[in-house]
Short mmCIF file of C-alpha atoms in Angstrom, two decimals:
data_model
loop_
_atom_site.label_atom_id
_atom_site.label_comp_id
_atom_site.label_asym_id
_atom_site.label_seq_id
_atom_site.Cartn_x
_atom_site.Cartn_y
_atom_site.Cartn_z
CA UNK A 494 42.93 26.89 1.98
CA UNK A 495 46.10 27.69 0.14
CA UNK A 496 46.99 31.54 0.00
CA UNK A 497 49.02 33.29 -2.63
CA UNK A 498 51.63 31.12 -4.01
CA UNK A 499 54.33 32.57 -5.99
CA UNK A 500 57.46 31.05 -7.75
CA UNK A 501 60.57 30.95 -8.04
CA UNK A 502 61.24 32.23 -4.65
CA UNK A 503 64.46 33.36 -5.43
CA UNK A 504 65.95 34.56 -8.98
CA UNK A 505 69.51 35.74 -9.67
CA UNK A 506 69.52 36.98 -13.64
CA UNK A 507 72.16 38.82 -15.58
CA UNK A 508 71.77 42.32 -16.81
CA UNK A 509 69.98 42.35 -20.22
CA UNK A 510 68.21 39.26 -19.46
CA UNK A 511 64.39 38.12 -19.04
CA UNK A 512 62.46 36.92 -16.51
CA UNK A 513 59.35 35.91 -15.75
CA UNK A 514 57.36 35.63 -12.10
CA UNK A 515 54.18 33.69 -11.51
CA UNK A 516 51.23 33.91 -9.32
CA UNK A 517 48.55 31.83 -8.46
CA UNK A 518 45.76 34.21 -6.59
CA UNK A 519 43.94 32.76 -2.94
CA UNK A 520 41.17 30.71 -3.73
CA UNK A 521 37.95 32.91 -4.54
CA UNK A 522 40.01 35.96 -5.41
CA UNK A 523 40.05 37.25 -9.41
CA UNK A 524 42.34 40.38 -8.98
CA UNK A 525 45.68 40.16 -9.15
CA UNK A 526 48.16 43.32 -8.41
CA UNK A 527 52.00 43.23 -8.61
CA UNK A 528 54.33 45.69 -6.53
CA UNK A 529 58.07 45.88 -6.34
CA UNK A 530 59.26 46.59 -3.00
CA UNK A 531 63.36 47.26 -2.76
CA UNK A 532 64.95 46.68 0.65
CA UNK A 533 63.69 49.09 3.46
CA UNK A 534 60.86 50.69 1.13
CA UNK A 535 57.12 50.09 1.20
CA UNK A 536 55.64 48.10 -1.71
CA UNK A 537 54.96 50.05 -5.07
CA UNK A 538 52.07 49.90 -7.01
CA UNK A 539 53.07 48.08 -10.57
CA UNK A 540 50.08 47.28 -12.59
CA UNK A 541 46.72 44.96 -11.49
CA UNK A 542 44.73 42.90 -13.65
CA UNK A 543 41.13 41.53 -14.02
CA UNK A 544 39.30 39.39 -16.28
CA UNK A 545 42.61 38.99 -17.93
CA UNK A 546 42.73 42.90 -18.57
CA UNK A 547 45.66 45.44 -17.70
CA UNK A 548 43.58 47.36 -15.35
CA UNK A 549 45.48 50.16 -14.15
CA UNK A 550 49.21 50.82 -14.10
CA UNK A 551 51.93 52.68 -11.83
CA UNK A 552 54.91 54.11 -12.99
CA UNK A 553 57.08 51.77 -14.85
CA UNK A 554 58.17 51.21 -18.12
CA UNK A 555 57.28 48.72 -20.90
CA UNK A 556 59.95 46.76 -19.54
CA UNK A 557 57.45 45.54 -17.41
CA UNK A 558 54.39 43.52 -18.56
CA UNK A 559 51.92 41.29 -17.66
CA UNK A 560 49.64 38.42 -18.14
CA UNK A 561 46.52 37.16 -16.40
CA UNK A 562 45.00 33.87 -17.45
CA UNK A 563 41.36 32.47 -17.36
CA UNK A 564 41.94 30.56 -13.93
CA UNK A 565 43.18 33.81 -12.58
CA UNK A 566 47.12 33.11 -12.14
CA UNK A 567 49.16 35.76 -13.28
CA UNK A 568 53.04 36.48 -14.86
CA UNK A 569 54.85 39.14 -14.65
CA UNK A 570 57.57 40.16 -17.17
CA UNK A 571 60.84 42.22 -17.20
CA UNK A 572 62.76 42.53 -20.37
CA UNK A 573 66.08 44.04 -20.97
CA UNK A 574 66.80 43.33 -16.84
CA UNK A 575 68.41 46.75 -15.32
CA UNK A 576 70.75 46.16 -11.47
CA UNK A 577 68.00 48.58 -10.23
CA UNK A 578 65.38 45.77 -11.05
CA UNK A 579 66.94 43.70 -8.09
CA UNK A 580 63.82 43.85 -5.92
CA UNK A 581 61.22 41.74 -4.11
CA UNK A 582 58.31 41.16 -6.09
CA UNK A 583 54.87 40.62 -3.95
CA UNK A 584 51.84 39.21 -5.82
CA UNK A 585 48.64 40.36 -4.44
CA UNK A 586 45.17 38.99 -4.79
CA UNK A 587 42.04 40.17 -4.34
CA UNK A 588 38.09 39.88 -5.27
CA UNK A 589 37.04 42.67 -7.61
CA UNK A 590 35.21 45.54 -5.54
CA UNK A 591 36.39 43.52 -2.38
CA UNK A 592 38.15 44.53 0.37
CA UNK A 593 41.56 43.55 1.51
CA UNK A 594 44.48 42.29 -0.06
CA UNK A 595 45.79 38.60 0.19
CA UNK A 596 50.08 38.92 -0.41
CA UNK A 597 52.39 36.17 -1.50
CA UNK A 598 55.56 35.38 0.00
CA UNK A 599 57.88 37.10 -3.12
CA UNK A 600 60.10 36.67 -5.53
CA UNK A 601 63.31 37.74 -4.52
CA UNK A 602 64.68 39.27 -8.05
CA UNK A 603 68.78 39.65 -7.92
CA UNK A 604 70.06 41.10 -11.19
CA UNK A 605 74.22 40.94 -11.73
CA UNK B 886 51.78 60.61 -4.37
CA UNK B 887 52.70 58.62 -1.94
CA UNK B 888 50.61 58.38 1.64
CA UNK B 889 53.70 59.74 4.25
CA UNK B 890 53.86 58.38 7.72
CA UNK B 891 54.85 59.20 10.65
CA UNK B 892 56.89 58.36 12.94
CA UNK B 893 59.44 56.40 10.52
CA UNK B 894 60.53 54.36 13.60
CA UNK B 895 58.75 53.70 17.06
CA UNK B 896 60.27 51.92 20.22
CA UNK B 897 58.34 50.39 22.35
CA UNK B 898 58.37 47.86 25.80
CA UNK B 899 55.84 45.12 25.80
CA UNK B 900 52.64 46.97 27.29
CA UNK B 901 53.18 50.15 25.95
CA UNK B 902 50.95 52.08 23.49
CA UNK B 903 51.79 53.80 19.76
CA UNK B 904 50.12 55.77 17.15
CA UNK B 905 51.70 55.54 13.43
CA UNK B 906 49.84 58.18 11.42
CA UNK B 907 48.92 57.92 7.85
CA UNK B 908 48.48 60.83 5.18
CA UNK B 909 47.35 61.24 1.90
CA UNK B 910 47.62 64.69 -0.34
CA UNK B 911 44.28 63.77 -2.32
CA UNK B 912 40.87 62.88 -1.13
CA UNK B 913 40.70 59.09 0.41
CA UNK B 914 37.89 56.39 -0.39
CA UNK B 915 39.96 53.88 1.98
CA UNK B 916 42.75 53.17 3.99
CA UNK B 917 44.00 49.97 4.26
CA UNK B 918 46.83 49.04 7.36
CA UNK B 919 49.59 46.31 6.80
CA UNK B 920 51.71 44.64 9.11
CA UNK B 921 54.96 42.96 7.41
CA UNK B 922 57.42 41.27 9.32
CA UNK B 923 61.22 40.90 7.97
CA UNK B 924 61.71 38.58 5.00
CA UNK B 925 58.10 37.91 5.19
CA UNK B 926 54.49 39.33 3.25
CA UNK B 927 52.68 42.05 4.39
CA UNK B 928 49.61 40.62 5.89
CA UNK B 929 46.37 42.67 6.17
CA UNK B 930 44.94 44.13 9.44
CA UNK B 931 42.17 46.45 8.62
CA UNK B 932 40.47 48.66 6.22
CA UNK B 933 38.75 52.01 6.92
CA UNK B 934 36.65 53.22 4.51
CA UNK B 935 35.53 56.43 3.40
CA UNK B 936 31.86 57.85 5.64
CA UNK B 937 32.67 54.01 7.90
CA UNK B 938 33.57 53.24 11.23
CA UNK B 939 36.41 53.11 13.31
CA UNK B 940 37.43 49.28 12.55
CA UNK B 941 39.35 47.34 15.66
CA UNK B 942 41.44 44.07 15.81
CA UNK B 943 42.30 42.74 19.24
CA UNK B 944 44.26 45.69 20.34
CA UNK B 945 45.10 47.55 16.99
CA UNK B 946 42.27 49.80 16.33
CA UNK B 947 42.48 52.59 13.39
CA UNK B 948 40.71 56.13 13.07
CA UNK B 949 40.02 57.52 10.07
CA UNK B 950 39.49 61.25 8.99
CA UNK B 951 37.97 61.86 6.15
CA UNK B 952 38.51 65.90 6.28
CA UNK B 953 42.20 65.63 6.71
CA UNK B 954 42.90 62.85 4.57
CA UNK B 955 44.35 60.95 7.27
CA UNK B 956 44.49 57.92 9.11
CA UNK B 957 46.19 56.20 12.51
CA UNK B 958 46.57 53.28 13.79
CA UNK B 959 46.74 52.38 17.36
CA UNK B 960 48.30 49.64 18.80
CA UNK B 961 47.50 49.19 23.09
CA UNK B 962 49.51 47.46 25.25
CA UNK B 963 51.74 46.25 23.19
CA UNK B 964 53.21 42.71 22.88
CA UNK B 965 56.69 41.23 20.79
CA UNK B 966 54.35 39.98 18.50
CA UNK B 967 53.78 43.46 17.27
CA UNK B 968 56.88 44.34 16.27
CA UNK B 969 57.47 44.87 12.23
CA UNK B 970 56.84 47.39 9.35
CA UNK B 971 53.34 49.09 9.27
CA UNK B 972 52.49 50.31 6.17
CA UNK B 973 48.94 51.97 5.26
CA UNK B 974 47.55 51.53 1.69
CA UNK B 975 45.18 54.08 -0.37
CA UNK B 976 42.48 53.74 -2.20
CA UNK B 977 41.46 57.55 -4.17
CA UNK B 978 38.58 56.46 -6.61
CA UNK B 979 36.67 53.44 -5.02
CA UNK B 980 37.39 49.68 -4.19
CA UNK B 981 38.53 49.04 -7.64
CA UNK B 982 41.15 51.54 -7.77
CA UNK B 983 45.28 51.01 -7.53
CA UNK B 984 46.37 50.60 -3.89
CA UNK B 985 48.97 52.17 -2.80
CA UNK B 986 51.31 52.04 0.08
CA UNK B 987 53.06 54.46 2.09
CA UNK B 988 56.26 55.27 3.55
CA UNK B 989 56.15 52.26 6.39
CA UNK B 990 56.42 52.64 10.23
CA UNK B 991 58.93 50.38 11.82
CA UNK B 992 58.35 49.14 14.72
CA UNK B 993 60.01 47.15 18.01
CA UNK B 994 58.79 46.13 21.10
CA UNK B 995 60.56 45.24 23.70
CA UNK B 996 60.74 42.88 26.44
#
């Protein structure tokens, strides 16, 4: 049973640029959360979505968006790419109302 | 908001026990717990929730109370295996809402 997959592993982008993660959720799971975690620091809380809905959102800016599909992958989006963007980017699943979260391995974001 | 934790760091030898204490300024419906070794994904150990049980796992076990908006996590006779970043997750509304992590414990056992 395959876990979290996430791609590309690893990323290096120039500032101003674009990029965009993916996500495909554990098998059975239809929530998928994002979190940005920089080196040393727990994981925070960028926005989760379910039934292809923006459910709730932490605090960053519209530089950051999202997509959820009907089979229950998931993108994230950065525009206009900042240095301080260089992060590790976890995709998390879930089942709506369940309990526990199922993380992928990351995407390693470098911005120069 | 953030949950804070304490200790930020724990040493340990293999067999020896540690507590890594969660807490939360507002009024918890859960507590999750996190293990996440380096350059790897946090993987799930338990979840407390809010008027539940203490929930065990082997020989991590977790408490949580509901009064103080807290949580720990116990780990008992420790082993290598345990060593790596704890990091407990809250939940404020219900099992739908946001989770979000806190400060992280590191931890390192020793032979």
């Amino acid at each position: 049973d395959a876990g979290v997959t996430q791609s590309p592993t690893h990323l290096i982008k120039t500032r101003g640029q674009q990029v965009t993660l993916r996500c495909s959720p554990k098998s059975g799971h239809d929530t998928v959360s994002w979190y940005q975690q920089a080196l040393g620091q727990g994981p925070q809380f960028i926005f989760q979505y379910y039934e292809e809905e923006e459910r709730q959102r932490g605090n960053f800016p519209d530089r950051f968006s999202g997509h959820q599909f009907p089979n229950y992958s998931s993108e994230l989006n950065v525009n206009a790419l900042l240095l301080g963007d260089s992060a590790l980017y976890l995709c998390a699943s879930s089942r709506f109302r369940g309990y526990g979260y199922t993380f992928g391995s990351g995407t390693r974001l470098t911005v120069v | 908001q953030q949950p804070v934790q304490s200790p930020q760091a724990v040493i340990l030898r293999e067999g020896e026990d540690a507590v890594i204490n969660c807490s939360s300024s507002k009024a918890l419906y859960s507590v999750h717990w996190y293990r996440q070794k380096h350059g790897e994904a946090p993987v799930f150990l338990m979840i407390l929730l809010k008027g539940g049980e203490q929930k065990g796992h082997e020989k991590i076990s977790a408490s949580f109370n509901e009064k103080k908006q807290q949580s720990s996590l116990y780990l008992t006779a420790s082993q290598l295996s345990y060593s790596g970043t704890y990091f407990c997750g809250t939940q404020w509304g219900d099992n739908t809402d946001k989770l979000i992590f806190g400060t992280g414990t590191r931890l390192q056992v020793f032979p």
